[in-house]
Short mmCIF file of C-alpha atoms and ligand atoms in Angstrom, two decimals:
data_model
loop_
_atom_site.label_atom_id
_atom_site.label_comp_id
_atom_site.label_asym_id
_atom_site.label_seq_id
_atom_site.Cartn_x
_atom_site.Cartn_y
_atom_site.Cartn_z
CA MET A 1 59.30 -47.17 -24.79
CA ASN A 2 61.72 -47.87 -21.73
CA SER A 3 62.07 -51.54 -22.25
CA VAL A 4 65.26 -52.19 -20.27
CA SER A 5 66.11 -55.79 -19.31
CA PRO A 6 67.73 -56.30 -16.16
CA SER A 7 71.50 -57.19 -16.10
CA PRO A 8 71.94 -61.00 -16.51
CA ARG A 9 74.23 -60.74 -13.22
CA ARG A 10 71.56 -60.05 -10.96
CA GLY A 11 67.60 -60.46 -10.59
CA LEU A 12 65.06 -58.01 -11.55
CA ARG A 13 64.80 -55.25 -9.25
CA VAL A 14 60.97 -54.54 -8.89
CA ALA A 15 59.60 -51.48 -6.94
CA LEU A 16 55.83 -51.59 -6.29
CA LEU A 17 54.34 -48.54 -5.08
CA SER A 18 50.85 -47.48 -3.78
CA PRO A 19 50.60 -43.70 -3.97
CA ARG A 20 48.10 -42.11 -1.87
CA GLY A 21 45.45 -39.33 -2.31
CA PRO A 22 45.60 -36.36 0.19
CA LEU A 23 43.15 -37.72 2.81
CA TYR A 24 45.40 -40.59 3.68
CA LYS A 25 48.72 -39.11 2.54
CA HIS A 26 51.69 -39.75 5.03
CA GLY A 27 52.67 -36.54 6.88
CA SER A 28 49.63 -34.25 5.73
CA GLY A 29 46.73 -36.88 5.83
CA ILE A 30 44.22 -37.01 8.58
CA TRP A 31 44.04 -40.71 9.23
CA LYS A 32 46.33 -42.04 12.11
CA LYS A 33 48.37 -45.11 11.43
CA SER A 34 46.49 -46.96 14.24
CA LEU A 35 43.29 -46.95 11.98
CA ARG A 36 45.07 -48.48 9.20
CA TYR A 37 44.84 -52.24 8.24
CA MET A 38 47.44 -53.90 5.86
CA PRO A 39 46.15 -53.77 2.36
CA LEU A 40 46.69 -56.55 0.09
CA THR A 41 47.31 -55.06 -3.23
CA LEU A 42 51.14 -54.69 -3.24
CA THR A 43 51.61 -57.86 -1.22
CA THR A 44 49.50 -59.86 -3.51
CA LEU A 45 51.52 -58.41 -6.67
CA ALA A 46 54.71 -59.31 -4.97
CA ALA A 47 53.62 -62.82 -4.38
CA LEU A 48 52.69 -63.08 -8.13
CA VAL A 49 56.41 -62.38 -9.18
CA PRO A 50 57.75 -65.58 -10.97
CA GLU A 51 60.36 -67.15 -9.08
CA GLU A 52 62.70 -67.90 -11.90
CA LEU A 53 63.28 -64.12 -12.30
CA GLY A 54 65.01 -64.01 -8.87
CA ALA A 55 63.51 -60.63 -8.20
CA GLU A 56 64.58 -58.33 -5.55
CA LEU A 57 61.24 -56.55 -4.37
CA ARG A 58 60.76 -53.31 -2.61
CA LEU A 59 57.16 -52.15 -1.41
CA PHE A 60 56.31 -48.68 -0.70
CA GLU A 61 52.98 -47.57 0.52
CA GLU A 62 52.69 -44.03 0.59
CA GLY A 63 50.10 -43.78 3.27
CA ILE A 64 52.75 -45.00 5.83
CA ASP A 65 55.81 -43.87 4.35
CA ASP A 66 57.46 -41.67 1.90
CA ILE A 67 58.39 -42.85 -1.73
CA PRO A 68 62.04 -42.22 -2.50
CA LEU A 69 62.13 -40.24 -5.61
CA ASP A 70 65.81 -41.63 -6.06
CA LEU A 71 64.96 -45.24 -5.75
CA GLU A 72 67.08 -47.72 -7.90
CA ALA A 73 64.83 -50.26 -9.93
CA ASP A 74 64.61 -52.09 -13.02
CA LEU A 75 60.97 -51.76 -13.15
CA VAL A 76 58.40 -49.66 -11.22
CA GLY A 77 54.82 -50.69 -10.72
CA LEU A 78 52.12 -48.43 -9.28
CA SER A 79 48.82 -49.37 -8.20
CA VAL A 80 46.31 -46.58 -8.86
CA ILE A 81 42.73 -45.59 -7.43
CA THR A 82 41.06 -42.58 -8.78
CA GLY A 83 41.64 -40.50 -5.70
CA SER A 84 45.42 -41.15 -6.13
CA ALA A 85 45.63 -40.80 -10.07
CA THR A 86 47.14 -37.39 -10.04
CA ARG A 87 49.83 -38.32 -7.44
CA SER A 88 50.56 -41.63 -9.36
CA TYR A 89 50.84 -39.85 -12.82
CA GLU A 90 53.32 -37.37 -11.26
CA LEU A 91 55.34 -40.20 -9.67
CA ALA A 92 55.30 -42.21 -13.18
CA ASP A 93 56.28 -39.34 -15.14
CA HIS A 94 59.31 -38.60 -12.60
CA PHE A 95 60.61 -42.32 -12.83
CA ARG A 96 60.01 -42.29 -16.54
CA SER A 97 62.06 -39.11 -16.81
CA ARG A 98 64.96 -40.81 -15.02
CA GLY A 99 64.76 -43.79 -17.46
CA LEU A 100 62.96 -46.16 -15.20
CA PRO A 101 60.07 -48.30 -16.91
CA VAL A 102 56.71 -47.74 -15.47
CA VAL A 103 53.71 -50.00 -15.25
CA LEU A 104 50.26 -48.65 -14.15
CA GLY A 105 47.60 -50.96 -12.83
CA GLY A 106 44.67 -51.00 -10.57
CA VAL A 107 41.08 -49.83 -10.55
CA HIS A 108 41.84 -46.37 -12.23
CA PRO A 109 43.91 -47.51 -15.34
CA THR A 110 41.42 -50.38 -15.48
CA LEU A 111 38.40 -47.66 -15.68
CA LEU A 112 40.55 -45.24 -18.01
CA PRO A 113 43.31 -47.23 -19.73
CA ASP A 114 43.97 -44.79 -22.30
CA GLU A 115 44.39 -41.90 -19.86
CA ALA A 116 46.97 -44.29 -17.78
CA ALA A 117 48.81 -45.16 -20.90
CA ALA A 118 50.06 -41.50 -21.37
CA HIS A 119 52.07 -41.93 -18.23
CA ALA A 120 53.32 -45.53 -18.48
CA ASP A 121 55.07 -48.29 -20.44
CA ALA A 122 52.65 -50.67 -19.97
CA VAL A 123 49.06 -50.57 -18.53
CA VAL A 124 47.48 -53.77 -16.71
CA VAL A 125 43.78 -53.60 -16.99
CA GLY A 126 41.62 -55.88 -14.83
CA TYR A 127 42.72 -58.26 -12.04
CA ALA A 128 46.48 -58.73 -12.44
CA GLU A 129 46.89 -62.55 -11.38
CA GLU A 130 47.60 -63.83 -14.73
CA THR A 131 48.80 -60.57 -16.60
CA TRP A 132 51.38 -59.28 -14.14
CA PRO A 133 53.61 -62.57 -14.26
CA GLU A 134 53.29 -62.61 -18.18
CA LEU A 135 54.23 -58.77 -18.27
CA LEU A 136 57.20 -59.59 -16.11
CA ARG A 137 58.42 -62.50 -18.02
CA ASP A 138 57.95 -60.23 -21.25
CA PHE A 139 59.90 -57.58 -19.53
CA ALA A 140 62.76 -59.65 -18.66
CA ALA A 141 62.90 -60.83 -22.20
CA GLY A 142 62.88 -57.45 -23.59
CA CYS A 143 59.51 -57.53 -25.24
CA LEU A 144 57.14 -55.57 -22.86
CA LYS A 145 53.84 -54.87 -24.35
CA PRO A 146 51.90 -51.47 -23.92
CA ARG A 147 48.78 -53.19 -22.45
CA TYR A 148 47.76 -56.38 -20.54
CA ASP A 149 44.14 -57.11 -20.24
CA MET A 150 42.59 -59.81 -17.89
CA ALA A 151 41.09 -62.79 -19.66
CA PRO A 152 37.17 -62.55 -19.34
CA ASP A 153 37.27 -66.22 -17.74
CA PHE A 154 39.79 -65.45 -15.26
CA ARG A 155 39.14 -67.68 -12.18
CA LEU A 156 40.18 -66.71 -8.67
CA GLU A 157 41.99 -70.21 -7.91
CA ASN A 158 45.46 -71.06 -7.06
CA VAL A 159 46.38 -67.51 -6.03
CA PRO A 160 49.71 -67.27 -4.06
CA ILE A 161 49.69 -66.29 -0.43
CA PRO A 162 50.33 -62.35 -0.36
CA ARG A 163 53.88 -61.48 0.75
CA ARG A 164 52.75 -59.82 3.98
CA ASP A 165 56.52 -59.83 5.15
CA LEU A 166 57.41 -57.25 2.61
CA LEU A 167 55.40 -54.22 4.61
CA PRO A 168 56.36 -53.10 8.01
CA ALA A 169 53.60 -54.64 10.53
CA ASP A 170 54.03 -52.19 13.19
CA HIS A 171 52.53 -49.46 10.90
CA TYR A 172 49.12 -51.14 11.00
CA PHE A 173 46.56 -52.14 13.70
CA THR A 174 46.49 -55.44 11.97
CA ARG A 175 48.46 -57.31 9.15
CA HIS A 176 45.74 -60.13 9.25
CA THR A 177 43.69 -59.26 6.03
CA ILE A 178 42.67 -61.69 3.58
CA GLU A 179 40.13 -61.97 0.59
CA ALA A 180 37.79 -64.82 -0.07
CA THR A 181 35.95 -63.25 -2.99
CA ARG A 182 36.16 -60.37 -5.25
CA GLY A 183 33.52 -58.29 -7.29
CA CYS A 184 29.68 -57.87 -6.45
CA ASN A 185 26.30 -59.30 -7.64
CA HIS A 186 24.81 -55.99 -7.67
CA ASN A 187 25.05 -53.11 -10.06
CA CYS A 188 24.57 -49.91 -7.86
CA GLU A 189 24.77 -46.72 -10.31
CA PHE A 190 27.69 -45.04 -8.41
CA CYS A 191 29.82 -48.01 -7.71
CA VAL A 192 33.15 -48.71 -9.72
CA VAL A 193 32.87 -52.60 -8.80
CA PRO A 194 30.40 -53.72 -11.46
CA THR A 195 32.23 -51.43 -14.07
CA ALA A 196 36.05 -52.19 -13.18
CA TRP A 197 35.72 -55.90 -11.90
CA GLY A 198 32.60 -57.32 -13.15
CA GLY A 199 30.46 -60.08 -11.39
CA PRO A 200 31.44 -61.98 -8.42
CA ARG A 201 34.37 -64.46 -8.00
CA GLN A 202 34.98 -66.75 -5.30
CA ARG A 203 38.33 -68.42 -3.94
CA PRO A 204 37.77 -72.26 -3.15
CA VAL A 205 37.13 -72.18 0.54
CA ALA A 206 39.97 -74.72 1.19
CA GLU A 207 42.24 -72.25 -0.19
CA VAL A 208 41.00 -69.48 1.90
CA LEU A 209 41.36 -71.79 4.88
CA ALA A 210 44.87 -72.81 4.30
CA GLU A 211 45.76 -69.10 4.07
CA VAL A 212 44.11 -68.45 7.28
CA ARG A 213 45.83 -71.44 9.08
CA ALA A 214 49.29 -70.23 7.80
CA MET A 215 48.60 -66.71 9.40
CA ASN A 216 47.31 -68.32 12.46
CA PRO A 217 45.54 -65.08 13.53
CA LYS A 218 43.24 -64.50 16.48
CA LYS A 219 41.46 -61.75 14.59
CA LEU A 220 40.82 -61.54 10.70
CA LEU A 221 39.69 -58.70 8.40
CA PHE A 222 38.03 -59.86 5.19
CA LEU A 223 38.60 -57.24 2.55
CA ASP A 224 35.98 -58.54 0.07
CA LEU A 225 33.61 -55.97 -1.32
CA ASN A 226 30.62 -58.13 -0.59
CA LEU A 227 31.20 -61.20 1.41
CA VAL A 228 27.88 -62.42 0.70
CA ALA A 229 27.45 -61.82 -3.04
CA ASN A 230 27.11 -65.63 -3.35
CA PRO A 231 25.17 -66.72 -0.22
CA ASP A 232 25.91 -70.43 -0.73
CA TYR A 233 29.55 -69.76 -0.93
CA ALA A 234 29.43 -67.38 2.16
CA ARG A 235 27.46 -70.42 4.14
CA GLU A 236 30.12 -72.92 3.20
CA LEU A 237 32.92 -70.23 4.28
CA PHE A 238 31.29 -69.28 7.47
CA ARG A 239 30.68 -73.06 8.45
CA ALA A 240 34.57 -73.79 7.76
CA LEU A 241 35.67 -70.85 9.56
CA ALA A 242 33.77 -71.80 12.82
CA PRO A 243 36.16 -74.60 14.17
CA LEU A 244 39.14 -72.07 13.99
CA GLY A 245 37.68 -69.79 16.66
CA ILE A 246 38.65 -66.69 14.97
CA ARG A 247 37.14 -63.40 15.40
CA TRP A 248 36.48 -61.69 12.13
CA GLY A 249 35.07 -58.63 10.40
CA GLY A 250 34.17 -58.03 6.78
CA LEU A 251 31.94 -56.27 4.20
CA SER A 252 28.52 -57.45 3.52
CA THR A 253 25.06 -55.95 2.21
CA ILE A 254 22.22 -55.48 4.27
CA ASP A 255 20.73 -58.68 2.78
CA ILE A 256 22.77 -60.77 5.62
CA ALA A 257 20.49 -59.14 8.29
CA PHE A 258 17.22 -60.81 6.99
CA ASP A 259 18.73 -64.10 6.13
CA ASP A 260 18.58 -65.90 9.64
CA GLU A 261 20.43 -68.99 8.52
CA LEU A 262 23.26 -66.91 7.15
CA LEU A 263 23.55 -64.51 10.01
CA ASP A 264 23.53 -67.09 12.48
CA LEU A 265 26.31 -69.04 10.62
CA ALA A 266 28.33 -65.84 10.35
CA ALA A 267 27.95 -65.10 14.06
CA ALA A 268 28.93 -68.81 14.80
CA GLY A 269 31.76 -68.69 12.41
CA GLY A 270 33.27 -65.68 14.41
CA CYS A 271 31.81 -62.60 12.72
CA ARG A 272 32.12 -59.78 15.28
CA GLY A 273 32.03 -56.71 12.94
CA LEU A 274 30.49 -55.88 9.55
CA LEU A 275 30.67 -52.88 7.11
CA ILE A 276 27.44 -52.49 5.19
CA GLY A 277 26.45 -49.70 2.83
CA PHE A 278 23.20 -48.43 4.31
CA GLU A 279 23.56 -45.41 1.74
CA SER A 280 20.24 -43.51 2.21
CA LEU A 281 17.05 -43.31 4.19
CA SER A 282 15.18 -42.19 1.10
CA GLN A 283 13.57 -45.05 -0.93
CA ALA A 284 13.73 -42.64 -3.99
CA SER A 285 17.47 -42.20 -3.49
CA LEU A 286 17.96 -45.77 -3.25
CA ALA A 287 16.10 -46.71 -6.34
CA GLU A 288 17.80 -43.95 -8.10
CA THR A 289 21.02 -45.58 -7.50
CA ARG A 290 19.80 -49.29 -8.11
CA LYS A 291 20.12 -50.20 -4.52
CA LEU A 292 16.90 -51.60 -4.72
CA PHE A 293 17.77 -54.31 -2.30
CA ASN A 294 17.96 -51.80 0.65
CA THR A 295 14.51 -50.16 0.06
CA THR A 296 12.39 -52.61 1.85
CA ARG A 297 14.78 -52.73 4.91
CA ASP A 298 14.17 -51.36 8.12
CA TYR A 299 17.60 -50.41 9.53
CA GLY A 300 16.55 -50.29 13.25
CA ASP A 301 15.40 -53.75 12.80
CA ALA A 302 18.67 -54.70 11.17
CA MET A 303 20.64 -53.14 13.85
CA ARG A 304 18.78 -55.26 16.61
CA ARG A 305 19.55 -58.43 14.55
CA PHE A 306 23.17 -57.58 14.31
CA HIS A 307 23.25 -56.63 17.94
CA ASP A 308 21.38 -59.79 19.18
CA ARG A 309 24.18 -61.76 17.71
CA LYS A 310 26.97 -59.44 18.96
CA ILE A 311 27.88 -58.29 15.64
CA ALA A 312 29.00 -54.45 15.54
CA ILE A 313 28.17 -52.58 12.41
CA MET A 314 29.94 -49.86 10.45
CA ALA A 315 27.17 -48.36 8.27
CA CYS A 316 27.93 -46.18 5.37
CA PHE A 317 25.69 -43.33 4.33
CA VAL A 318 25.92 -41.42 1.15
CA PHE A 319 24.71 -37.93 0.79
CA GLY A 320 23.99 -36.05 -2.54
CA PHE A 321 21.56 -38.36 -4.46
CA ASP A 322 19.25 -36.36 -6.53
CA HIS A 323 16.36 -36.72 -4.06
CA ASP A 324 18.38 -35.85 -1.09
CA THR A 325 17.49 -32.35 0.37
CA ARG A 326 18.95 -30.17 3.19
CA ASP A 327 16.80 -32.19 5.75
CA SER A 328 18.66 -35.45 4.78
CA PHE A 329 21.58 -34.69 6.94
CA ALA A 330 19.74 -34.35 10.17
CA GLU A 331 17.32 -37.39 9.51
CA THR A 332 20.30 -39.54 8.83
CA ALA A 333 22.27 -38.58 11.77
CA GLU A 334 19.27 -38.96 14.14
CA LEU A 335 18.60 -42.48 12.52
CA ALA A 336 22.50 -43.41 13.15
CA ILE A 337 22.05 -42.34 16.87
CA GLU A 338 18.61 -43.90 17.47
CA ALA A 339 19.37 -47.26 15.86
CA ARG A 340 22.56 -47.46 17.85
CA ILE A 341 24.81 -47.73 14.80
CA ASP A 342 28.17 -48.64 16.41
CA LEU A 343 30.24 -46.67 13.60
CA PRO A 344 28.34 -44.56 11.23
CA ARG A 345 30.29 -43.28 8.20
CA PHE A 346 29.04 -40.52 5.68
CA ALA A 347 30.45 -40.15 2.09
CA ILE A 348 29.47 -37.73 -0.63
CA VAL A 349 28.27 -39.24 -3.83
CA THR A 350 31.18 -39.51 -6.19
CA PRO A 351 30.78 -40.26 -9.66
CA PHE A 352 33.83 -42.12 -10.63
CA PRO A 353 34.96 -42.18 -14.18
CA GLY A 354 33.44 -45.16 -16.42
CA THR A 355 30.49 -45.61 -13.87
CA PRO A 356 26.86 -45.08 -15.22
CA LEU A 357 26.57 -42.35 -12.81
CA PHE A 358 29.57 -40.39 -14.16
CA ARG A 359 28.20 -40.75 -17.64
CA ARG A 360 24.67 -39.36 -16.73
CA LEU A 361 25.98 -36.52 -14.69
CA LYS A 362 28.60 -35.72 -17.81
CA ALA A 363 25.51 -35.83 -20.06
CA ASP A 364 23.56 -33.55 -17.96
CA GLY A 365 26.49 -30.99 -17.71
CA ARG A 366 26.73 -31.46 -13.82
CA ILE A 367 30.18 -32.49 -13.50
CA LEU A 368 32.15 -29.68 -11.91
CA THR A 369 35.56 -31.00 -12.05
CA GLU A 370 37.70 -33.94 -13.36
CA ASP A 371 40.57 -33.27 -10.86
CA TRP A 372 40.77 -36.76 -9.62
CA ASP A 373 42.47 -35.72 -6.40
CA LEU A 374 39.06 -34.49 -5.32
CA TYR A 375 37.25 -37.86 -6.24
CA ASP A 376 37.78 -39.28 -2.70
CA ALA A 377 33.93 -39.41 -1.45
CA GLN A 378 34.58 -36.57 0.80
CA HIS A 379 34.65 -33.68 -1.79
CA VAL A 380 31.73 -32.49 -3.93
CA VAL A 381 32.87 -32.89 -7.70
CA PHE A 382 29.08 -32.67 -9.49
CA ARG A 383 26.33 -30.30 -8.82
CA PRO A 384 23.81 -31.68 -6.72
CA ALA A 385 19.95 -31.59 -7.79
CA ARG A 386 18.30 -30.26 -4.66
CA MET A 387 21.13 -28.09 -2.76
CA THR A 388 24.28 -26.16 -3.44
CA PRO A 389 27.60 -28.10 -3.49
CA GLU A 390 28.90 -26.12 -0.70
CA GLU A 391 25.44 -27.30 1.44
CA LEU A 392 26.39 -30.71 0.45
CA LEU A 393 29.76 -30.46 1.81
CA ARG A 394 28.96 -28.54 4.99
CA GLY A 395 25.93 -30.86 5.63
CA THR A 396 27.97 -34.13 5.34
CA GLU A 397 30.69 -32.48 7.76
CA TRP A 398 27.89 -31.47 10.26
CA ALA A 399 26.44 -34.98 10.12
CA TRP A 400 30.09 -36.36 10.94
CA LYS A 401 30.34 -34.07 13.97
CA LYS A 402 26.86 -34.97 15.20
CA VAL A 403 27.14 -38.64 15.39
CA TYR A 404 30.66 -38.20 16.79
CA GLY A 405 29.79 -35.83 19.56
CA LEU A 406 30.32 -37.20 22.99
CA SER A 407 26.67 -37.40 23.93
CA SER A 408 25.83 -39.27 20.45
CA ILE A 409 28.76 -41.84 21.01
CA ALA A 410 27.64 -42.53 24.42
CA LYS A 411 24.03 -42.93 23.47
CA ARG A 412 25.00 -45.39 20.50
CA LEU A 413 27.40 -47.26 22.35
CA LEU A 414 25.74 -47.68 25.63
CA GLY A 415 22.51 -48.42 23.92
CA ALA A 416 24.04 -51.54 22.50
CA TRP A 417 27.31 -52.40 24.05
CA VAL A 418 28.58 -54.58 21.50
CA GLN A 419 32.38 -55.05 21.10
CA PRO A 420 32.86 -52.02 23.25
CA TRP A 421 36.73 -52.67 23.35
CA VAL A 422 36.86 -52.07 19.67
CA SER A 423 33.85 -49.77 19.03
CA LEU A 424 35.07 -47.21 21.60
CA PRO A 425 38.58 -46.67 20.41
CA ALA A 426 37.19 -46.58 16.80
CA ASN A 427 34.57 -44.02 17.86
CA LEU A 428 37.44 -41.93 19.26
CA GLY A 429 39.35 -42.27 15.98
CA TYR A 430 36.26 -41.25 13.84
CA ARG A 431 35.59 -38.28 16.44
CA PHE A 432 39.38 -37.11 15.59
CA TYR A 433 38.43 -37.65 11.82
CA ALA A 434 35.20 -35.60 12.27
CA ARG A 435 36.63 -32.67 14.18
CA ASN A 436 39.39 -32.58 11.53
CA LEU A 437 37.68 -32.60 8.28
CA HIS A 438 37.42 -28.97 7.97
CA ARG A 439 41.21 -28.85 7.79
CA PHE A 440 41.14 -31.19 4.94
CA TYR A 441 38.46 -29.42 2.82
CA THR A 442 40.18 -26.06 3.34
CA CYS A 443 43.66 -27.51 2.39
CA ARG A 444 42.27 -29.03 -0.74
CA GLY A 445 40.03 -26.20 -1.76
CA ALA A 446 36.99 -28.09 -2.82
CA PRO A 447 35.31 -26.63 -5.95
CA VAL A 448 32.06 -25.43 -4.40
S1 SF4 B 501 26.25 -53.67 -3.30
FE1 SF4 B 501 28.23 -52.37 -2.57
S2 SF4 B 501 29.75 -53.27 -3.86
FE2 SF4 B 501 27.98 -54.08 -4.71
S3 SF4 B 501 27.53 -52.85 -6.58
FE3 SF4 B 501 26.43 -52.05 -4.70
S4 SF4 B 501 27.74 -50.49 -3.79
FE4 SF4 B 501 29.11 -51.76 -5.08
#
C-alpha cells in the first residue's frame, strides 16, 4: 500500500478529481459549458478537510478542464459515478503507478467497493462527511485503512459550507447550488439512490438558510434528489425561503403537483422550476419499476397545476421498460408536446450495478455489457423485452429530435409561456443536444 505521509515541513497536498464519462467529457463531450451548474461533490469534500492538516487543495472537474497526469500531490481522491468508472480506474492506476496514493469514493465505489478496491489504496463507502476527515487524519498519521464505511446512523447535520471558491465560477451557468436533503423515500427498481444511499436525510432548515444567506444569490439550484421526500420538512423549508425573495429550482416527484398546500408553498417560496421523473405513460411500466405513486397521475393535469403557479417543468421519461413497445416513443413525444412540457428529457433504462433491476436482468441473462462507460442512460446495455436494442436506441433519439423540432418547441413554449427567458435558451441547448446525439452514439459504438 502506498501510505506516504506528507513532509512535516508543509501541509498535505490533496488533489480531488471528478472524472467524466464520454457524454460530458471536456473537449469531446456534447454538453456546452453554458448548460453546466457547479456540482457540490468536490467542493463539499474540500470543505471537510480538517483544518489542522493545513492542506493545500486542488480541484479538477474533467467536464470543464483537463486533469494533469503529472500533477503533484500527497493524496489523490476521485469521486466516481458508474459512467465515469472506467476513466476513473484508468486515472487511479496511472497515479498509483507514479507512487501517489489514491482514494476512490462516490456512488460507484459505494455500489461495488470490491471492484473499486482493486484500483485504490482506500475506498470510501457511503456519504463521506464523517469518513473522509477520519481517512485524512489516518493518512497524515501513516495509518491509512483500505476501507471507510459510513455509519448507519449518520445524520446530515453541521455539514460545512462547500468550498465553491475552489472551482472556476466562469465555467458554469451558476455556482449557486445547494443541498437541503439527501436520499429518497421511494424504491424505484432502476434507481441507485435507495441502494447506494438509503432513505431520506434532511439538514436542519436553519443550516440551509445560513448557507443560502452566505451565498446571497438571486437564483438558487437545489441538487437534492427528491426535495419533497419528507413533505413536512419541505413545507418548513419552503416557508423559510419565502422571505428571502430568491427564485429557485430543484428535483421533486410528481406528488407535489397534487398536494395543493405544498405546491402553493413552493411557489410562494420562490420555486420557478422543477425536474420531475414522469418516467412512462404505461401504467404497467410504472408498476414494473415500482413507481406506483405515478400510476394514478394525469400528467396533463399536473402540468396545468404547475403552469398556473408559474413553475416550469423538466420532465424525464425513460424508454425500455419491459412493457414498452415501438409505439411508446411517438406516444410519449406527443404527450410531451400536448401537455406543454417546458423541457422534456428522455433516457434509456439503465440497470446500474447493485440495483434490483441489474440483479433481475442479470439473472435473466439480459445484460449485454458491463462496460461501465455505456451506463449513462443514453446507451442500451441490456436486451429489451419488446423491441431490439437498435430500435430502443434509435427510438429514443427520434423522440429527442421530435420534441426539440422548432415547431414542437414553439407549441410547447407558446402554449404555456412560463419562465420563457430560461425555457427558450434551455430548449435551444437541448435542441443542439438532440441533433448531435448520433455523433455520440457512433463514437461510442453502442452494443446494439
Ligand atoms: S423517486 Fe426518484 S430518486 Fe426516489 S427512488 Fe424513485 S427514481 Fe430514485
